[in-house]
CSV table of C-alpha atoms and ligand atoms in Angstrom, one decimal:
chain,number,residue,atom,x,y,z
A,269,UNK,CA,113.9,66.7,121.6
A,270,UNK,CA,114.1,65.3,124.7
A,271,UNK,CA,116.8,63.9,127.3
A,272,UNK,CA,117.3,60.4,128.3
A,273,UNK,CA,114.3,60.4,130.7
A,274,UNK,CA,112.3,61.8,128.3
A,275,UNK,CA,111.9,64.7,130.2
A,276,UNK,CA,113.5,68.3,129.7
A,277,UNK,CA,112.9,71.2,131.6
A,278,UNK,CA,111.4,74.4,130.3
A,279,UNK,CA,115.2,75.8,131.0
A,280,UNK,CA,116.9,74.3,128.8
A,281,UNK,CA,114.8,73.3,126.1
A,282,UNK,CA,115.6,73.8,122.3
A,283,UNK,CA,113.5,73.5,119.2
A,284,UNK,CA,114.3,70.3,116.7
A,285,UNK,CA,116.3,72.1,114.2
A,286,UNK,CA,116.5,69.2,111.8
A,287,UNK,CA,112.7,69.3,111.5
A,288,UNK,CA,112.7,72.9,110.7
A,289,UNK,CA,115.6,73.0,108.1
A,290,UNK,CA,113.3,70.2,106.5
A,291,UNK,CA,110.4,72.2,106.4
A,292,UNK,CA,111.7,75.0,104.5
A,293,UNK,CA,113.5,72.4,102.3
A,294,UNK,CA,109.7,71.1,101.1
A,295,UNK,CA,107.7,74.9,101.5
A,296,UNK,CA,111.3,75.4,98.6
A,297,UNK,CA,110.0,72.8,96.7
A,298,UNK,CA,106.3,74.9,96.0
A,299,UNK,CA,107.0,77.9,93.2
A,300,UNK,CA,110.9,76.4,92.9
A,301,UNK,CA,113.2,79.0,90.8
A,302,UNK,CA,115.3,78.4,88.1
A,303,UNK,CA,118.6,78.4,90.3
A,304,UNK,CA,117.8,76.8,94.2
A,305,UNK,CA,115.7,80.0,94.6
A,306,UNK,CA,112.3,80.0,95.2
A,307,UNK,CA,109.5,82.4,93.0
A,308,UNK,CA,106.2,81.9,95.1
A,309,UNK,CA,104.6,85.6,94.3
A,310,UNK,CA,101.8,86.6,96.3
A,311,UNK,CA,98.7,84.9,94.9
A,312,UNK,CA,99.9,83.1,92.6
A,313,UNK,CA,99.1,79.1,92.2
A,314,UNK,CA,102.3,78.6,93.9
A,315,UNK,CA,101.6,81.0,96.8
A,316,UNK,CA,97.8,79.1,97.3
A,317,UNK,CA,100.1,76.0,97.3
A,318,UNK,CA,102.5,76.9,100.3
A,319,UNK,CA,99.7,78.2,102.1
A,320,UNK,CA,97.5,74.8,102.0
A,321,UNK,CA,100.4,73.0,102.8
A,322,UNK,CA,101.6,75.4,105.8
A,323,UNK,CA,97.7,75.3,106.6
A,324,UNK,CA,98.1,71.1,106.7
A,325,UNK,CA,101.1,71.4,109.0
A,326,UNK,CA,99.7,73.7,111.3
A,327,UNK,CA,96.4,71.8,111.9
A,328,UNK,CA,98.7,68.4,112.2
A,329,UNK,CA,100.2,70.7,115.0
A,330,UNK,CA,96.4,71.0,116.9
A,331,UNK,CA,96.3,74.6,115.6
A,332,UNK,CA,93.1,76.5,114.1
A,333,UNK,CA,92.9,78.5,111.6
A,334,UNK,CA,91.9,82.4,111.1
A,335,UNK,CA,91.8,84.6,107.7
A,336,UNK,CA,91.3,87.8,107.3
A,337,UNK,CA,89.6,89.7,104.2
A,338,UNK,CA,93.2,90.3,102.8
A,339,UNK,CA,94.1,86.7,103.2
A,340,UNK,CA,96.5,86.9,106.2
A,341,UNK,CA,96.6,83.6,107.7
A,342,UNK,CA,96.3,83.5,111.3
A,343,UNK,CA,97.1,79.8,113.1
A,344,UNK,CA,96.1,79.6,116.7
A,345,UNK,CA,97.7,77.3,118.9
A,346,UNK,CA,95.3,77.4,122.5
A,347,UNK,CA,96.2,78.7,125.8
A,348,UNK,CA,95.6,77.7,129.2
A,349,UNK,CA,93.7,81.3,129.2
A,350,UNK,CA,91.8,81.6,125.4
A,351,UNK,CA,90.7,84.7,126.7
A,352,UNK,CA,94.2,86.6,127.4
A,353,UNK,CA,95.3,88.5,124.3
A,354,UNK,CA,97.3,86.2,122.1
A,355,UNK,CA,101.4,86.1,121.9
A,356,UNK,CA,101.8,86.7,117.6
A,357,UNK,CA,104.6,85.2,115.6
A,358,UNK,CA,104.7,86.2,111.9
A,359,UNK,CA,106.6,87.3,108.9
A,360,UNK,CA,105.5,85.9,105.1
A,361,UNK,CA,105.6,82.8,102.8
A,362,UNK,CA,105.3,85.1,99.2
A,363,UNK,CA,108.6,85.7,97.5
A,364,UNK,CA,110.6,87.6,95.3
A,365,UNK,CA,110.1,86.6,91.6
A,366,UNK,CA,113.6,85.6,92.1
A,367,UNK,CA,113.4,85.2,95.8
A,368,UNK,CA,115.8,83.2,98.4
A,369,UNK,CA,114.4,80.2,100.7
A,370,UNK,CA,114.6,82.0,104.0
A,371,UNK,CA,113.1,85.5,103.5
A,372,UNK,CA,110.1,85.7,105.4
A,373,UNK,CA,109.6,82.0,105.4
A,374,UNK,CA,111.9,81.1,108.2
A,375,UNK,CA,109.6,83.4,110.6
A,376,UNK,CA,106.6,81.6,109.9
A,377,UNK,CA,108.0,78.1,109.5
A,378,UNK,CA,109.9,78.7,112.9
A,379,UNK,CA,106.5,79.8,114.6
A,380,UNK,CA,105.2,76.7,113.4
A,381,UNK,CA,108.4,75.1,114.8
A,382,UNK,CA,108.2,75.9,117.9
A,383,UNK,CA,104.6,75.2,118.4
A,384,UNK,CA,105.6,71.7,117.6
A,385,UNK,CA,108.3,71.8,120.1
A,386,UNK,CA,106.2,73.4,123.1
A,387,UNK,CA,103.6,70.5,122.1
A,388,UNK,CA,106.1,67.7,122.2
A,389,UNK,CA,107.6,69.0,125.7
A,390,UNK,CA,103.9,68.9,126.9
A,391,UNK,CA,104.6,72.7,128.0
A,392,UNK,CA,101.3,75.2,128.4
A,393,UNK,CA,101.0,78.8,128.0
A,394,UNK,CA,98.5,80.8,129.4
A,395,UNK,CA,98.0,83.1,126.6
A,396,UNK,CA,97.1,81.6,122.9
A,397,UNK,CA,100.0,81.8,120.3
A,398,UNK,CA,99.1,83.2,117.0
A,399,UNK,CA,101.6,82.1,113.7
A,400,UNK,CA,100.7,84.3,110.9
A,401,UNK,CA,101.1,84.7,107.9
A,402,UNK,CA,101.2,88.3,106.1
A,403,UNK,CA,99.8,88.3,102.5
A,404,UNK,CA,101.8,90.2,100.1
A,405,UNK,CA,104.9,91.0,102.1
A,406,UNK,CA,106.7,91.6,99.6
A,407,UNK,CA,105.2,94.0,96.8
A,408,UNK,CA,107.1,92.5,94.0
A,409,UNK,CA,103.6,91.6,92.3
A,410,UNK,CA,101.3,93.6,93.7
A,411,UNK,CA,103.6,97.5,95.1
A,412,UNK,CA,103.8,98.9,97.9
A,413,UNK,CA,105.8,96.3,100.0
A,414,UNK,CA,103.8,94.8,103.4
A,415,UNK,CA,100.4,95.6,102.3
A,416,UNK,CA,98.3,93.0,104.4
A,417,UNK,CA,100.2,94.1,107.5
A,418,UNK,CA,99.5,97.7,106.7
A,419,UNK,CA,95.6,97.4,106.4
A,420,UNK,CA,95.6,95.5,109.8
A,421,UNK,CA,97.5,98.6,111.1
A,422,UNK,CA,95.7,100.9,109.6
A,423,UNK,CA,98.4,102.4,107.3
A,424,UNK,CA,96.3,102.0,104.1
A,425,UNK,CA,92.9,101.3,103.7
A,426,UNK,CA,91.5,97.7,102.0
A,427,UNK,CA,89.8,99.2,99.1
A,428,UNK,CA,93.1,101.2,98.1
A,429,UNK,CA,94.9,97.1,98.9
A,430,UNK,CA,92.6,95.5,96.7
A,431,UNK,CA,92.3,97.5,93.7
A,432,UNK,CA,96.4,97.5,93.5
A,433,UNK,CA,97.4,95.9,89.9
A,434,UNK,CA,100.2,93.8,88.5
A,435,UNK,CA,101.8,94.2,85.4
A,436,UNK,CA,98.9,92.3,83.5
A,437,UNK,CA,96.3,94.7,85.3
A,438,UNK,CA,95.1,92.2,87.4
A,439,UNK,CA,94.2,93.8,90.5
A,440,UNK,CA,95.1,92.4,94.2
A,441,UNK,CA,91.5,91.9,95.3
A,442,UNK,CA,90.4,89.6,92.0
A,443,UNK,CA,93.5,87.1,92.4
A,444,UNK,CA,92.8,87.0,96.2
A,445,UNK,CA,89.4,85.6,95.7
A,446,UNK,CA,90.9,83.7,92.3
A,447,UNK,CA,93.0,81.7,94.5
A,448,UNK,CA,90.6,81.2,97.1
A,449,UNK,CA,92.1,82.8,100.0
A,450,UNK,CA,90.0,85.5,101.1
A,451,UNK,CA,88.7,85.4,104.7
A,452,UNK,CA,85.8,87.0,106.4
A,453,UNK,CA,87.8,88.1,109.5
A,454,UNK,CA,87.7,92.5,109.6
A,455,UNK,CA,91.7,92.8,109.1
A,456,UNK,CA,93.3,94.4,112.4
A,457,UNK,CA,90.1,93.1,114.3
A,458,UNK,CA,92.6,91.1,116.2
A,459,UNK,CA,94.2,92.3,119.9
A,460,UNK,CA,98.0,91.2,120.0
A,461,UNK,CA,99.4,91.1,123.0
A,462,UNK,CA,103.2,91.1,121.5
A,463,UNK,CA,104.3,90.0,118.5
A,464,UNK,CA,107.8,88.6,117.2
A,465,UNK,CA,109.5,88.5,113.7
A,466,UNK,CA,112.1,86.2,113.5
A,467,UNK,CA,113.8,87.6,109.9
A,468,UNK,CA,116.7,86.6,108.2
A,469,UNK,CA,119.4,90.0,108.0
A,470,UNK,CA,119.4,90.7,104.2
A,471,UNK,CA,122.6,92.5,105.2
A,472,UNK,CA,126.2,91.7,106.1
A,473,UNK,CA,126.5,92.6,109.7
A,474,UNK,CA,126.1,89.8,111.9
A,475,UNK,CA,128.0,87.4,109.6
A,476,UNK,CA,131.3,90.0,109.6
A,477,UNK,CA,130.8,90.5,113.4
A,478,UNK,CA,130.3,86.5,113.8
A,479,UNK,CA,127.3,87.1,115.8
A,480,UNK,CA,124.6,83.9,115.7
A,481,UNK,CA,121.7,86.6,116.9
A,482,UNK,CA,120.7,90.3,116.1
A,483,UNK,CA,118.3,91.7,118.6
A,484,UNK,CA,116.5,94.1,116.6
A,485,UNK,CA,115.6,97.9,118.3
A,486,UNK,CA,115.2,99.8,116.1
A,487,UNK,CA,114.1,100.0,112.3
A,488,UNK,CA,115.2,102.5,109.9
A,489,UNK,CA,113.2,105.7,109.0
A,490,UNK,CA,113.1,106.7,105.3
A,491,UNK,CA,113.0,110.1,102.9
A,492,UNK,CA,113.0,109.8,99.1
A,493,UNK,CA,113.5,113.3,97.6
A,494,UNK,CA,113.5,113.4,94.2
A,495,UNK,CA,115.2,116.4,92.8
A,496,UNK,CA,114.7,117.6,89.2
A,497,UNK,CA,116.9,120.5,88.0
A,498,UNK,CA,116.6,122.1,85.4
A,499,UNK,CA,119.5,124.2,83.3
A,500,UNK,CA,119.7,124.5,79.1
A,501,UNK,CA,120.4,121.8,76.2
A,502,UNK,CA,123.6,123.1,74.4
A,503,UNK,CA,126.5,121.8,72.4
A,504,UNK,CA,128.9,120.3,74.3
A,505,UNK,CA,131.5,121.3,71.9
A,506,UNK,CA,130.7,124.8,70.8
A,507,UNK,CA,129.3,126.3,74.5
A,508,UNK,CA,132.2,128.1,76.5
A,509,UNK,CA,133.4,126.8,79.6
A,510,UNK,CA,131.7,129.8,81.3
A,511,UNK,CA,128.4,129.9,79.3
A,512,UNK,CA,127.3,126.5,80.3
A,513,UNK,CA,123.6,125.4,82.4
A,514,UNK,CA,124.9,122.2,83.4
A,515,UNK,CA,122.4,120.2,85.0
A,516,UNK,CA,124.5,117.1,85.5
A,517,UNK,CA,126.9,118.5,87.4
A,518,UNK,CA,125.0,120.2,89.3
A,519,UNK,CA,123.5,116.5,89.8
A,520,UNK,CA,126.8,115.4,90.8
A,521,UNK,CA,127.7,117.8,93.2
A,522,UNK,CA,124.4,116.8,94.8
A,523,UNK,CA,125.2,113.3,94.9
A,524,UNK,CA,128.5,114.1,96.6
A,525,UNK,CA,126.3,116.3,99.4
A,526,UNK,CA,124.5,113.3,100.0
A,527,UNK,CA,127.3,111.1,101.0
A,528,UNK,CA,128.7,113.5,103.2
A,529,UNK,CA,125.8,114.6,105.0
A,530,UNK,CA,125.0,110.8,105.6
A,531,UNK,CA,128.7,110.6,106.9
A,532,UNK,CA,128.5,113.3,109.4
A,533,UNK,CA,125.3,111.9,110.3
A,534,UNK,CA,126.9,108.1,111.8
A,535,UNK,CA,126.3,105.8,113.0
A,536,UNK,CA,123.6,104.3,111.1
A,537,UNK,CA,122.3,106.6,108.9
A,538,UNK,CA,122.7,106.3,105.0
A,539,UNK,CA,122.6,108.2,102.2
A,540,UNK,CA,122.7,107.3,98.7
A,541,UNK,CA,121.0,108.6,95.4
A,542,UNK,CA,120.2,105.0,93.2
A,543,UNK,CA,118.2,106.3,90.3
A,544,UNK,CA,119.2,109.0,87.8
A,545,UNK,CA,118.1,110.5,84.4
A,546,UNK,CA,119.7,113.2,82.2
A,547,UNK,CA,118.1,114.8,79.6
A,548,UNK,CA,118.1,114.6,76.6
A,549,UNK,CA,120.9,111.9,77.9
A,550,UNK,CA,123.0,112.5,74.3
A,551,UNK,CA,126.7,112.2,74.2
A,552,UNK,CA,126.9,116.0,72.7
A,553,UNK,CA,124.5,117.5,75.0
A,554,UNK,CA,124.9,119.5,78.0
A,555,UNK,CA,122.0,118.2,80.1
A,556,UNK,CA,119.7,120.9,80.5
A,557,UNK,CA,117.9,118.9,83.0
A,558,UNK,CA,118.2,116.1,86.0
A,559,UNK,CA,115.5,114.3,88.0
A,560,UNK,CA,117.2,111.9,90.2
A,561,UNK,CA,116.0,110.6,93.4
A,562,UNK,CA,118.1,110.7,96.8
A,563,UNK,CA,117.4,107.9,99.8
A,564,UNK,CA,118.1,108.7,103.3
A,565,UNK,CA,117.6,106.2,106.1
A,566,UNK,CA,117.9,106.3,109.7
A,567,UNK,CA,116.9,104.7,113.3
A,568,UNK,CA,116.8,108.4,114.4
A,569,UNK,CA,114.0,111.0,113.9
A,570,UNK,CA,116.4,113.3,114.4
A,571,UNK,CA,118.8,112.4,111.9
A,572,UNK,CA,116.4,111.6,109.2
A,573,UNK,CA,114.9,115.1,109.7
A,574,UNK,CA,118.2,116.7,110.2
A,575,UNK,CA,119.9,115.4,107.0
A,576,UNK,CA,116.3,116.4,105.0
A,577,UNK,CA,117.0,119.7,105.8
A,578,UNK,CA,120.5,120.3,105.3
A,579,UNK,CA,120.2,117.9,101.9
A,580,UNK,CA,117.5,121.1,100.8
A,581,UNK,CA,119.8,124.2,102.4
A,582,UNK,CA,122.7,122.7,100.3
A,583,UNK,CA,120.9,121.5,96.9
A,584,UNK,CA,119.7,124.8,97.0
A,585,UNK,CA,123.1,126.7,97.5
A,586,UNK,CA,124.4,124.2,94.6
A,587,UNK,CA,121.8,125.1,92.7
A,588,UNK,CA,122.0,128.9,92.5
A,589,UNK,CA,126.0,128.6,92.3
A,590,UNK,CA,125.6,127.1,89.1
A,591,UNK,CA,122.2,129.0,87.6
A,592,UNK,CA,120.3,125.7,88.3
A,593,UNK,CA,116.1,126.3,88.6
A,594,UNK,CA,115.8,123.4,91.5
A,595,UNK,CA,112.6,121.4,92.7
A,596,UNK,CA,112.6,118.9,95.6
A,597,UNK,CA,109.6,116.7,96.1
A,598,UNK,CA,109.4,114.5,98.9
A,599,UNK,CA,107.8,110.9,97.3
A,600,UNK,CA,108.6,108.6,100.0
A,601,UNK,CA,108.1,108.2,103.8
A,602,UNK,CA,108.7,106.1,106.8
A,603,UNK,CA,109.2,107.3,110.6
A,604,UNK,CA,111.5,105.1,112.6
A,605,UNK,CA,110.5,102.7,114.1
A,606,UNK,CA,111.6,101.6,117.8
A,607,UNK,CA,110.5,98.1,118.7
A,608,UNK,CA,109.4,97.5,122.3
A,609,UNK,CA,111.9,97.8,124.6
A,610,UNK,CA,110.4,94.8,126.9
A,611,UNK,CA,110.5,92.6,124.4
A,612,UNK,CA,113.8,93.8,123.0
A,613,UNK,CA,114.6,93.2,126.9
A,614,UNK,CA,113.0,89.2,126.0
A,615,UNK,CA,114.7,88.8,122.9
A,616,UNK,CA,118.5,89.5,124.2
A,617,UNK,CA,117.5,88.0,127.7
A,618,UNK,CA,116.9,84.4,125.6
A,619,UNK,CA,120.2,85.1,123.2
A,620,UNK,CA,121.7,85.3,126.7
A,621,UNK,CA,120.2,82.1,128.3
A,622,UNK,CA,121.0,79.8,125.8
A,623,UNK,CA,124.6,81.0,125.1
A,624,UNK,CA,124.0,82.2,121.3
A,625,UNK,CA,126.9,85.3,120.8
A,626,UNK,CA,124.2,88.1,119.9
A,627,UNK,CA,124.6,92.0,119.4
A,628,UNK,CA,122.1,95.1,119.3
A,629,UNK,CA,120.8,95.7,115.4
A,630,UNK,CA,118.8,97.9,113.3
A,631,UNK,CA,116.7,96.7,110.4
A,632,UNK,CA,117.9,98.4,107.1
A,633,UNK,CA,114.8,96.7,105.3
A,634,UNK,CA,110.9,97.6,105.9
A,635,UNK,CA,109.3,94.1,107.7
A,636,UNK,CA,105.4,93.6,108.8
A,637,UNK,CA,106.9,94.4,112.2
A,638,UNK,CA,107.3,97.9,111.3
A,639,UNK,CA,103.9,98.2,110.5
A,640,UNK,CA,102.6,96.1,113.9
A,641,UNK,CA,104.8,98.0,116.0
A,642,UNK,CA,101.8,100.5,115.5
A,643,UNK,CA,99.3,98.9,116.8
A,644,UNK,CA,101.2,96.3,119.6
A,645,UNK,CA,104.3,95.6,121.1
A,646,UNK,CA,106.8,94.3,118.5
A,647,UNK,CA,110.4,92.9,118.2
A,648,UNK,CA,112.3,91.7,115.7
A,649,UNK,CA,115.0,88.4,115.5
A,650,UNK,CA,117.6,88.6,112.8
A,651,UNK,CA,119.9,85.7,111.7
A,652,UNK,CA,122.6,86.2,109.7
A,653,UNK,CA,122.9,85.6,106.0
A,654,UNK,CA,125.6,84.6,103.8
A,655,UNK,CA,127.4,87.9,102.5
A,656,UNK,CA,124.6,89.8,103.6
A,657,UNK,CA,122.7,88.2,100.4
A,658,UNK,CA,119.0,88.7,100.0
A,659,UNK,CA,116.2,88.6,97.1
A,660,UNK,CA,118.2,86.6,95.3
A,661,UNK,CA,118.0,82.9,94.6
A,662,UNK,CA,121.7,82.3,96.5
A,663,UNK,CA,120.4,83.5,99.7
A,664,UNK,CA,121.7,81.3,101.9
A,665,UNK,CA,121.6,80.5,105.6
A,666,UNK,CA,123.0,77.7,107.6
A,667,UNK,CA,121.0,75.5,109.7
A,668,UNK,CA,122.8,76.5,112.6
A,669,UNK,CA,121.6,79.7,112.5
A,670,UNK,CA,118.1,78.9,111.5
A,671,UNK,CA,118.4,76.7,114.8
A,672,UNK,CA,119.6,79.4,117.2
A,673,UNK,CA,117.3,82.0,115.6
A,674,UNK,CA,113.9,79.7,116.2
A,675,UNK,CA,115.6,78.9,119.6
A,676,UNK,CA,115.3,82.3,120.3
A,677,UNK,CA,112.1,82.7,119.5
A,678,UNK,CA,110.9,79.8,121.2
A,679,UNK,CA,112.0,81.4,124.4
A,680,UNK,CA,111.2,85.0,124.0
A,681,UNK,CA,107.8,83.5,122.8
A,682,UNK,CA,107.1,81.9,126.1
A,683,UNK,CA,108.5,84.7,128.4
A,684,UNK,CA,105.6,86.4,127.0
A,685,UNK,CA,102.9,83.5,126.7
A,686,UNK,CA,103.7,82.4,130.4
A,687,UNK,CA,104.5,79.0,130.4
A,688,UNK,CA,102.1,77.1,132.8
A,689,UNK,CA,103.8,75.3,136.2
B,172,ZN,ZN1,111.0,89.5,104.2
């Protein structure tokens, strides 16, 4: 985009948001869904599809292109200064199997965006800009969630990546090399000098607040303890009152502990327990056991230790209240994790400059940037979403805030790419 003189200052440039909108409209057309969704899984045909054509685009753009042994894609658009430590953008092009248009895709498709932009403009950085995109974001297909990001950070090793299976017990590493898209490059063998994810919410927040931007500092931590208790099977109709084991309340009264401690654990922190089994799970049968699982989330070590502990003092005191034999095991992990506070500092400074009403935001949902932020300087962008709706085929954005978000970027991008006078 340009003003009448063809010229526009670095100021006050924007990216062309009709362009981008159009992009994800045709990267929507590759692994369509059955209702305006998209279903491009990690290696599938559909997912080798999106990437050739997002490959195509990005080389139209002048860019180069990188892969990695777990098929990350890495497009390199050239600074002044190839030998300074690149500026990353990234997120993923995989999707749910009945995933929206805009998760993940918008952050790669507005990297690619604003490359085109800075090249129309004629604007320079000095350091390289990376667009990337993260195999297997996801971990519909192939569980856990954001595994090529977490080989390149070191979280989890490649052999433990590539023998992962699907539900036909194909394994990760064959359908990578099926489809083509295995590179050479050692994954993490990169040096990032800062990297950005621009991400769509997948929560309610900004749209209720009416905010176009959520500056991202913070991304919650995570314990799931699954508790199994165990009392005695008996007749629901013939046990006394007073003679009872009851597992299930003593799952209830548990589940009750967990929203309070999350409550007097605000702001932010959460609390909820989302899968539970009695057994033998009969209408006529006192449970005489319960293994349900309890998820606590928070931005705050702190709190996510703090509520862990008085979850276990108080399970326990529930427990031996009602003859219960308890057992807690811990079967899921994440610290906090608090993005860079100079690029936060980028992020809000660019919401700020180009007028976009923007507010301070956690992520609720694990992202690649959670895992880079071990290894480099990271930030997350959010944009709102309609009702806070995510892996879902309705997802839904508008192009205004698609706009604003890759404006954003664009901005933060070069604050840190140094934009050549
Ligand atoms: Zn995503």
């Amino acid at each position: 985009m340009s003003d009448a003189s063809g010229m526009m200052t670095a100021a006050n440039m924007t990216v062309d948001g009709d362009r981008l909108w159009d992009s994800l409209d045709q990267m929507a057309q590759i692994g369509p869904g059955i209702a305006g969704g998209s279903n491009r899984q990690t290696l599938t045909d559909a997912d080798a599809e999106g990437r050739t054509l997002f490959q195509r685009w990005c080389e139209d753009a002048g860019m180069t292109m990188g892969v990695d042994r777990m098929g990350s894609m890495f497009m390199r658009h050239e600074g002044t200064e190839p030998d300074l430590d690149p500026v990353y953008i990234g997120s993923h092009l995989d999707t749910q199997p009945t995933g929206g248009r805009y998760d993940g895709v918008l952050g790669v498709l507005a990297g690619l965006e604003m490359i085109r932009s800075i090249r129309d403009l004629g604007i320079r950085t000095r350091r390289p800009i990376v667009v990337t995109n993260w195999t297997n974001e996801e971990g519909a297909r192939f569980a856990p969630a954001m595994l090529a990001s977490g080989v390149f950070a070191g979280v989890v090793t490649e052999d433990y990546a590539n023998s992962r299976q699907d539900a036909d017990g194909k394994r990760f590493g064959d359908e990578l090399d099926r489809i083509g898209w295995r590179g050479t490059e050692a994954p993490g063998d990169r040096k990032i000098h800062a990297m950005f994810e621009l991400h769509i919410e997948q929560g309610p927040i900004l749209e209720a607040e009416g905010k176009q931007i959520g500056v991202v500092t913070h991304g919650q931590g995570l314990w799931w303890l699954q508790v199994t208790l165990t009392g005695k099977d008996a007749h629901t109709g013939s046990t006394p009152m007073a003679m009872r084991v009851n597992a299930g309340l003593g799952m209830a009264r548990i589940i009750e502990a967990v929203d309070r401690i999350a409550m007097e654990h605000q702001p932010d922190a959460v609390g909820a327990v989302g899968q539970a089994n009695l057994f033998p799970n009969s209408r006529n049968v006192i449970p005489g056991k319960a293994v349900f699982c309890i998820d606590f989330r928070s931005p705050d070590l702190d709190k996510l230790t703090s509520m862990r502990s008085r979850l276990e003092v108080e399970a326990a005191e529930i427990a031996n209240e009602l003859g219960l034999g308890i057992e807690i095991e811990p079967v899921g992990h994440f610290d906090p994790v608090t993005f860079d506070a100079d690029l936060v500092g980028k992020v809000r400074g660019a919401a700020a400059k180009l007028g976009y009403s923007h507010m301070d935001i956690v992520s609720g949902a694990g992202h690649d940037a959670c895992w880079i932020a071990k290894v480099a300087p990271t930030v997350m962008i959010m944009c709102p979403c309609e009702g806070g709706l995510s892996h879902n085929e309705a997802e839904a954005i508008t192009s205004d805030w698609a706009r604003a978000g890759c404006d954003v970027l664009l901005h933060a991008v070069l604050d840190a790419a140094e934009i050549v006078r």
